[in-house]
CSV table of C-alpha atoms in Angstrom, one decimal:
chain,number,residue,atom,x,y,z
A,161,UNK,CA,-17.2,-8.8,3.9
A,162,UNK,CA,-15.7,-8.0,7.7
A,163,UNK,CA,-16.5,-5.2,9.5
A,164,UNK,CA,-12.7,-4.6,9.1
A,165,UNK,CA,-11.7,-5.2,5.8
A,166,UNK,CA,-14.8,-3.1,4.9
A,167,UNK,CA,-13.4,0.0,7.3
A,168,UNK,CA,-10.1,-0.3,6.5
A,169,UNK,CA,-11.2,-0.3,2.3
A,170,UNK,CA,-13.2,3.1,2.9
A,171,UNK,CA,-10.3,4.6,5.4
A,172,UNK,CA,-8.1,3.7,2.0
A,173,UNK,CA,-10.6,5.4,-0.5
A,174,UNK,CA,-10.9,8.6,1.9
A,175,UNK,CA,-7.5,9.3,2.5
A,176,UNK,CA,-6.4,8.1,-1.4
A,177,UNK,CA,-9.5,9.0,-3.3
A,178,UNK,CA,-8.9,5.4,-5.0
A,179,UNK,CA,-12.4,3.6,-6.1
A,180,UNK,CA,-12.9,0.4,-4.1
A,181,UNK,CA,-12.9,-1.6,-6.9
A,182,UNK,CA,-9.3,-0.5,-7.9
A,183,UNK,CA,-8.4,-1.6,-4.5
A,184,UNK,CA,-9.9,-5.1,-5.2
A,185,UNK,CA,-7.8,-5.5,-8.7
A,186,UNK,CA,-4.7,-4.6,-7.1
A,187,UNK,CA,-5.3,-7.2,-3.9
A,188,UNK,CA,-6.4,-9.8,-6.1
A,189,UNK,CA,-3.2,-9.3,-8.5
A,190,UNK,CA,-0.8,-9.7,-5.4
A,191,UNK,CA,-2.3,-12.5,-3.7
A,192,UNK,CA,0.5,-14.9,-4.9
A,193,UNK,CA,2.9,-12.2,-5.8
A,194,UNK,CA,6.7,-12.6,-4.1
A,195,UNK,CA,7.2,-9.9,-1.6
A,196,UNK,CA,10.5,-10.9,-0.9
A,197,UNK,CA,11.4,-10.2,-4.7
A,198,UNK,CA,12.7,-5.8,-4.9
A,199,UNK,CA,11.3,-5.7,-8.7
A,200,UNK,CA,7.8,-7.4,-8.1
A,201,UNK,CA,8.0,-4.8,-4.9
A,202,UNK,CA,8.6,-1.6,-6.4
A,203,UNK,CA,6.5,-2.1,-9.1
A,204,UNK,CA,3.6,-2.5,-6.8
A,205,UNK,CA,4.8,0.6,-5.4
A,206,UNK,CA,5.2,2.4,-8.1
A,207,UNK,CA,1.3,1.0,-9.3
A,208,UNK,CA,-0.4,2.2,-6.4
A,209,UNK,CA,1.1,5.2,-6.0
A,210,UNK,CA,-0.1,6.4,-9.7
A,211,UNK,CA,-3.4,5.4,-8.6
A,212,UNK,CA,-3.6,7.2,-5.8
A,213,UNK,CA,-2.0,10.6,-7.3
A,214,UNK,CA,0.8,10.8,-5.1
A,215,UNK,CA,4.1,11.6,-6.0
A,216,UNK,CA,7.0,9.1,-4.7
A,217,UNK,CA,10.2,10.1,-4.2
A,218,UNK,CA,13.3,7.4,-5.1
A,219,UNK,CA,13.7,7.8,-1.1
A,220,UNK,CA,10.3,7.1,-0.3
A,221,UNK,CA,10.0,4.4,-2.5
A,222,UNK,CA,13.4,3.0,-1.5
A,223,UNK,CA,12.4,3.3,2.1
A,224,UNK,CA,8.6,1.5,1.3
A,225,UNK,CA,10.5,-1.4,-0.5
A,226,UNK,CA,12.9,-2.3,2.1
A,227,UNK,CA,10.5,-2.1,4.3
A,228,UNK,CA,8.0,-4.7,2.4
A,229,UNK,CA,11.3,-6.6,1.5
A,230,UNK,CA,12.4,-6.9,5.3
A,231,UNK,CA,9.0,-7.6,6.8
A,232,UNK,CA,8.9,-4.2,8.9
A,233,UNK,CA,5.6,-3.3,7.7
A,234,UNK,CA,3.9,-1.7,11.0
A,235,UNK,CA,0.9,-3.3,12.3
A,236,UNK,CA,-1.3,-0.5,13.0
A,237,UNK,CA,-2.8,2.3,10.9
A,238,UNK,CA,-1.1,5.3,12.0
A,239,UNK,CA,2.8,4.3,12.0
A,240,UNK,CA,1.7,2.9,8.6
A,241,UNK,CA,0.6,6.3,7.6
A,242,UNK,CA,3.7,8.0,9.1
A,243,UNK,CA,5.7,5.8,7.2
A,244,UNK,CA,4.0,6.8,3.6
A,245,UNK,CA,4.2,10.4,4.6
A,246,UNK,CA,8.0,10.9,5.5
């Protein structure tokens, strides 16, 4: 494994507490999944948000799917961060 996947899997487990292997399941389960489709979206969203013990507001969701939908995802880790906070 890369130096970065392998920092960017334990920077997920320390800020979510999810086990690395539930991280694995999930990527492996998306890897030909539709991002352009809202239902395959939100129930990804939904998925790891249970894991990770966060609630998700219906505006915070809404505002995570459009952004997956749209292909505004941010590129780095911290406007990525900002954007599951708000």
């Amino acid at each position: 494994m890369a130096d970065f996947q392998k920092n960017l899997i334990d920077q997920i487990q320390k800020k979510s507490n999810v086990k690395a292997d539930d991280i694995y399941k999930v990527a492996n389960s998306v890897k030909s999944a539709n991002f352009q489709d809202e239902a395959t979206v939100r129930g990804l969203v939904k998925q790891l948000a249970a894991m990770a013990g966060k609630p998700l507001s219906q505006e915070k969701e809404d505002k995570i799917v459009k952004a997956i939908i749209g292909n505004n995802m941010p590129a780095d880790m911290n406007t990525l961060s900002k954007l599951f906070k708000n």
